[in-house]
Coordinates of C-alpha atoms in Angstrom, one line a residue:
X1 CA -50.1 -20.5 26.9
X2 CA -49.5 -16.7 26.5
X3 CA -46.1 -17.0 28.4
X4 CA -45.1 -19.6 26.2
X5 CA -46.0 -17.5 23.1
X6 CA -44.3 -14.8 24.7
X7 CA -41.2 -16.9 25.1
X8 CA -41.3 -18.1 21.6
X9 CA -41.9 -14.9 20.2
X10 CA -38.9 -13.4 22.1
X11 CA -36.7 -16.1 21.4
X12 CA -37.5 -15.6 17.4
X13 CA -36.8 -11.7 18.0
X14 CA -33.1 -12.3 19.7
X15 CA -32.6 -15.0 16.8
X16 CA -33.1 -12.6 14.2
X17 CA -31.1 -9.6 15.8
X18 CA -27.9 -12.1 16.5
X19 CA -28.4 -13.1 12.9
X20 CA -28.3 -9.3 11.3
X21 CA -25.0 -8.9 13.4
X22 CA -21.7 -8.4 11.5
X23 CA -18.6 -10.7 12.2
X24 CA -16.1 -8.7 14.4
X25 CA -12.4 -8.3 13.4
X26 CA -9.9 -6.0 14.7
X27 CA -5.8 -5.3 13.5
X28 CA -3.4 -3.1 14.9
X29 CA 0.4 -2.0 13.8
X30 CA 3.0 -0.1 15.6
X31 CA 5.6 0.8 12.8
X32 CA 7.4 -0.7 10.0
X33 CA 11.0 -0.6 9.4
X34 CA 14.3 -2.4 9.6
X35 CA 13.2 -4.4 12.0
X36 CA 15.0 -7.9 12.5
X37 CA 15.6 -10.4 14.9
X38 CA 19.4 -8.9 15.3
X39 CA 17.9 -5.5 15.9
X40 CA 16.1 -6.6 19.2
X41 CA 17.4 -8.5 22.4
X42 CA 14.8 -11.2 23.7
X43 CA 13.7 -8.9 26.4
X44 CA 12.8 -6.1 23.7
X45 CA 11.1 -8.5 21.3
X46 CA 9.1 -9.7 24.4
X47 CA 7.8 -6.2 25.6
X48 CA 6.9 -5.4 21.9
X49 CA 4.9 -8.5 21.4
X50 CA 3.1 -8.1 24.8
X51 CA 2.1 -4.7 24.1
X52 CA 0.8 -5.2 20.7
X53 CA -1.3 -7.9 22.6
X54 CA -2.8 -5.8 25.1
X55 CA -3.5 -3.0 22.7
X56 CA -4.9 -5.8 20.3
X57 CA -7.3 -7.1 23.0
X58 CA -8.5 -4.0 24.4
X59 CA -9.9 -3.0 21.0
X60 CA -11.2 -6.3 20.4
X61 CA -13.1 -6.2 23.8
X62 CA -14.8 -3.1 22.8
X63 CA -16.0 -4.9 19.9
X64 CA -16.9 -7.8 21.7
X65 CA -19.1 -5.7 24.1
X66 CA -20.8 -4.2 21.3
X67 CA -18.9 -1.1 21.2
X68 CA -18.5 0.8 17.8
X69 CA -15.6 0.6 16.0
X70 CA -14.6 4.2 16.2
X71 CA -14.4 3.8 19.9
X72 CA -12.2 0.2 19.5
X73 CA -9.7 2.1 17.4
X74 CA -9.4 4.9 20.1
X75 CA -9.0 2.5 22.9
X76 CA -6.3 0.4 21.1
X77 CA -4.3 3.5 19.9
X78 CA -4.3 4.9 23.2
X79 CA -2.6 1.7 25.1
X80 CA 0.4 2.1 22.4
X81 CA 0.1 6.1 22.8
X82 CA 1.1 5.6 26.5
X83 CA 4.0 3.2 25.9
X84 CA 7.4 4.3 25.3
X85 CA 7.7 1.6 22.7
X86 CA 6.1 3.4 19.9
X87 CA 6.6 6.8 18.2
X88 CA 2.9 8.0 19.4
X89 CA 2.4 10.3 22.4
X90 CA 4.8 9.1 25.3
X91 CA 7.9 8.0 23.7
X92 CA 7.4 10.3 20.5
X93 CA 10.4 11.1 18.2
X94 CA 12.2 14.7 18.9
X95 CA 12.2 17.8 16.6
X96 CA 15.2 19.4 15.7
X97 CA 14.5 21.8 18.2
X98 CA 14.2 19.2 21.1
X99 CA 10.2 19.3 21.3
X100 CA 7.5 16.9 20.3
X101 CA 5.0 17.5 17.6
X102 CA 2.2 15.1 17.3
X103 CA -0.2 14.1 15.0
X104 CA -3.5 11.7 14.5
X105 CA -6.5 11.1 12.4
X106 CA -9.3 8.8 12.6
X107 CA -12.3 8.1 10.1
X108 CA -15.7 6.2 10.1
X109 CA -16.9 4.2 7.5
X110 CA -20.2 4.5 7.8
X111 CA -20.3 8.2 7.0
X112 CA -16.9 9.1 5.9
X113 CA -16.5 11.6 8.4
X114 CA -13.1 12.2 9.7
X115 CA -11.2 14.4 12.0
X116 CA -7.4 15.0 12.3
X117 CA -4.7 17.1 14.3
X118 CA -1.0 18.2 13.5
X119 CA 1.8 19.3 15.4
X120 CA 0.3 19.3 18.7
X121 CA 2.5 19.9 21.7
X122 CA 0.3 19.8 24.9
X123 CA -2.6 17.4 24.2
X124 CA -2.0 13.7 26.2
X125 CA -3.8 11.6 23.4
X126 CA -3.6 12.8 19.9
X127 CA -6.0 10.6 18.6
X128 CA -8.6 11.6 21.0
X129 CA -8.1 15.2 19.7
X130 CA -8.7 13.7 16.5
X131 CA -11.5 12.3 17.7
X132 CA -12.9 15.5 19.1
X133 CA -12.2 17.3 15.7
X134 CA -14.3 14.8 14.1
X135 CA -17.4 14.6 16.3
X136 CA -17.4 18.3 17.9
X137 CA -16.1 20.8 15.0
X138 CA -17.1 21.3 11.4
X139 CA -13.7 21.0 10.5
X140 CA -11.5 18.1 9.4
X141 CA -8.1 18.9 10.6
X142 CA -6.7 21.4 13.1
X143 CA -3.0 22.2 13.6
X144 CA -0.5 23.3 16.1
X145 CA -1.2 25.5 19.2
X146 CA -5.0 25.7 17.9
X147 CA -5.5 22.3 18.0
X148 CA -4.4 22.1 21.6
X149 CA -6.2 24.8 22.6
X150 CA -9.4 23.1 20.9
X151 CA -8.7 19.8 22.9
X152 CA -8.1 22.0 26.3
X153 CA -11.3 23.8 25.7
X154 CA -13.4 20.8 25.2
X155 CA -12.2 18.7 28.1
X156 CA -9.1 16.7 27.0
X157 CA -6.3 15.7 29.0
X158 CA -3.6 18.2 28.8
X159 CA 0.3 18.0 29.6
X160 CA 3.5 19.8 29.4
X161 CA 5.6 18.7 26.1
X162 CA 8.6 17.1 28.0
X163 CA 6.0 14.7 29.3
X164 CA 6.6 12.9 25.9
X165 CA 10.5 12.6 26.6
X166 CA 12.4 9.3 26.8
X167 CA 16.3 9.3 26.7
X168 CA 16.1 6.4 23.7
X169 CA 14.4 9.1 21.6
X170 CA 16.9 11.7 22.9
X171 CA 19.9 9.6 22.0
X172 CA 18.4 9.2 18.5
X173 CA 18.0 12.9 17.8
X174 CA 21.7 13.7 18.7
X175 CA 22.9 10.8 16.2
X176 CA 20.5 11.9 13.8
X177 CA 21.5 15.7 13.8
X178 CA 25.0 15.0 13.7
X179 CA 24.4 12.8 10.2
X180 CA 22.2 15.7 8.8
X181 CA 24.7 18.0 9.3
X182 CA 27.6 16.0 8.0
X183 CA 25.3 15.7 4.8
X184 CA 24.6 19.4 4.2
X185 CA 21.2 19.4 5.9
X186 CA 19.9 16.7 3.8
X187 CA 16.8 14.6 5.1
X188 CA 17.4 12.0 2.3
X189 CA 20.3 10.3 4.4
X190 CA 20.4 6.7 5.7
X191 CA 16.6 5.8 6.5
X192 CA 17.7 3.6 9.4
X193 CA 19.5 7.1 10.7
X194 CA 16.8 9.1 10.1
X195 CA 14.3 7.1 12.2
X196 CA 11.3 8.2 10.0
X197 CA 9.1 5.2 10.1
X198 CA 9.5 3.4 13.3
X199 CA 6.9 3.2 16.0
X200 CA 3.7 5.1 14.1
X201 CA 0.7 3.4 15.6
X202 CA -2.7 2.6 14.1
X203 CA -5.8 0.5 13.9
X204 CA -8.7 -0.7 11.9
X205 CA -11.8 -2.3 13.2
X206 CA -15.0 -3.7 12.2
X207 CA -17.9 -3.8 14.7
X208 CA -21.3 -5.8 15.3
X209 CA -23.2 -3.3 13.3
X210 CA -20.7 -3.6 10.1
X211 CA -19.1 -0.3 10.3
X212 CA -15.3 0.1 9.9
X213 CA -13.3 2.8 11.1
X214 CA -9.4 3.5 10.7
X215 CA -6.9 5.6 13.0
X216 CA -3.4 6.3 13.1
X217 CA -1.1 8.3 15.7
X218 CA 2.4 9.3 15.4
X219 CA 5.2 11.7 16.7
X220 CA 6.6 11.9 13.2
X221 CA 10.0 11.9 11.8
X222 CA 13.4 12.4 14.1
X223 CA 14.8 15.9 13.9
X224 CA 12.0 17.1 11.6
X225 CA 12.0 20.9 11.3
X226 CA 10.1 24.0 9.7
X227 CA 6.6 22.3 11.4
X228 CA 6.9 19.1 8.8
X229 CA 3.6 16.8 8.7
X230 CA 3.9 13.3 7.2
X231 CA 0.9 11.3 6.4
X232 CA -0.5 10.1 9.6
X233 CA -2.9 13.0 9.7
X234 CA -3.7 13.3 6.0
X235 CA -6.9 11.7 5.5
X236 CA -6.5 9.3 2.2
X237 CA -2.5 9.0 2.8
X238 CA -2.4 7.8 6.2
X239 CA -6.0 6.8 7.2
X240 CA -9.1 5.9 5.3
X241 CA -12.5 4.0 6.0
X242 CA -15.4 3.5 4.0
X243 CA -17.8 0.6 4.4
X244 CA -18.0 0.2 0.9
X245 CA -14.4 -0.6 0.4
X246 CA -12.2 -0.9 3.4
X247 CA -10.4 0.7 6.2
X248 CA -6.9 1.4 6.1
X249 CA -3.8 2.8 8.8
X250 CA -0.7 3.2 7.3
X251 CA 3.0 3.4 8.7
X252 CA 5.8 4.5 6.6
X253 CA 7.9 7.4 5.3
X254 CA 5.3 9.8 5.1
X255 CA 6.4 12.0 1.8
X256 CA 5.6 8.8 -0.3
X257 CA 2.6 8.1 1.4
X258 CA 1.0 11.4 0.7
X259 CA 2.4 11.7 -3.1
X260 CA 0.5 8.5 -3.9
X261 CA -2.6 8.9 -1.7
X262 CA -1.9 5.5 -0.2
X263 CA -4.7 4.5 2.1
X264 CA -7.5 5.7 -0.4
X265 CA -5.9 4.1 -3.5
X266 CA -6.1 0.8 -1.5
X267 CA -9.8 1.2 -0.8
X268 CA -10.3 2.5 -4.4
X269 CA -8.9 -0.6 -5.8
X270 CA -11.5 -2.9 -3.8
X271 CA -14.5 -0.6 -4.5
X272 CA -13.8 0.1 -8.1
X273 CA -11.6 -2.7 -9.6
X274 CA -13.1 -5.7 -7.5
X275 CA -9.9 -6.5 -5.8
X276 CA -9.5 -8.3 -2.5
X277 CA -8.0 -6.4 0.3
X278 CA -4.8 -8.5 -0.1
X279 CA -4.5 -8.0 -3.7
X280 CA -5.4 -4.3 -3.4
X281 CA -2.5 -4.0 -0.6
X282 CA 0.1 -5.8 -2.5
X283 CA -0.3 -3.5 -5.6
X284 CA 0.2 -0.6 -3.7
X285 CA 2.5 -1.4 -1.4
X286 CA 4.9 -3.6 -3.9
X287 CA 4.0 -2.0 -6.9
X288 CA 3.5 1.8 -6.6
X289 CA 5.7 2.6 -3.5
X290 CA 8.5 0.3 -3.6
X291 CA 9.9 1.3 -6.9
X292 CA 9.7 4.9 -5.4
X293 CA 11.4 3.8 -2.6
X294 CA 8.4 4.4 -0.3
X295 CA 9.2 2.1 2.5
X296 CA 6.3 1.1 5.2
X297 CA 3.2 -1.2 5.2
X298 CA -0.1 -0.9 5.9
X299 CA -3.0 -2.9 7.9
X300 CA -6.5 -3.3 5.8
X301 CA -9.9 -4.6 7.1
X302 CA -13.0 -4.8 4.6
X303 CA -16.6 -5.2 5.7
X304 CA -16.6 -9.0 5.6
X305 CA -13.5 -9.2 8.3
X306 CA -10.7 -10.4 5.3
X307 CA -7.5 -8.6 6.9
X308 CA -4.1 -7.9 5.1
X309 CA -1.0 -6.7 6.5
X310 CA 1.4 -6.0 3.4
X311 CA 4.9 -4.3 3.9
X312 CA 8.0 -3.7 2.1
X313 CA 10.3 -3.1 4.9
X314 CA 12.1 -6.0 6.6
X315 CA 9.3 -5.7 9.4
X316 CA 6.4 -4.5 11.0
X317 CA 4.8 -4.3 14.2
X318 CA 1.7 -5.9 14.0
X319 CA -1.5 -8.0 15.4
X320 CA -5.0 -8.8 14.9
X321 CA -8.0 -10.8 15.8
X322 CA -9.8 -12.6 13.0
X323 CA -13.5 -13.1 12.6
X324 CA -13.2 -16.6 14.4
X325 CA -11.3 -15.0 17.3
X326 CA -7.7 -16.0 16.6
X327 CA -5.1 -13.8 17.8
X328 CA -1.9 -13.0 15.7
X329 CA 1.2 -11.2 16.9
X330 CA 3.9 -10.6 14.4
X331 CA 7.1 -8.6 14.0
X332 CA 9.3 -10.0 11.4
X333 CA 9.0 -10.4 7.8
X334 CA 9.2 -14.2 7.9
X335 CA 6.4 -14.6 10.4
X336 CA 3.0 -16.0 8.9
X337 CA 0.1 -14.1 9.5

């Protein structure tokens, strides 16, 4: 009898715990821009779809195993940082001087703690450095050599700057420099040539504890100068997470995303105006950014697992696994979600 009662009690307790678990969902992006079927070969498209699938499944796997939204975001972004396909980590674009200056940020929704690094040159995984700043320092953002030194002092894997080199990005640098010089050093030339938005990566996650997180990592803008920093490491512009509203990671022309505080604005519309993530994302991307010529997109996730991936460019590398476990991988603007 005792064993029977114990079994019933254990079963009841397990059932009660299971019922309190939040649904899980996971979304990633790999950059937005002039991405059309004509601009990618079949082989290139297959490579992007395979890597997006690998990344989204890696992050979702963390959630399935009871891991935190924070760790899921880190796991997925590191898959893309290690790929030459994206403008983050290995494969990052070159600065005017032929170097790489990498930016990243992460934010937790449960306590709104955040960490970011800007202009790092030797840290192998910028998103890991951002997490380290959030969890092991009293600061929110570190930059340049100091950020690299902090990462090294705390045991992160370091490398040389040329480890991030790829021939594709070298060729892009030469092309952009020629165009910039022709236009008297103006940066507001053909956006397809400047290549400011292709490849930035990001992720948003909802874990079984009901906690949201968001993260973003990038190599910035091709031929950037003077230590230029975009929106990716700016909390509120490129990254935002709050359990009371939503989590957002952005990709696009950073100056416009900074000026319009895009990531936090979307979540504020959800929190204070009662909009859905789809409504809030569409308002900001299409009604705030588009009139200003701010090209790009965002991925959004709320605490119920609702997903939105609006963008005003021709395409955005993106993938998601919703609360039912459905996997979606898309590139072009005419693909249904």
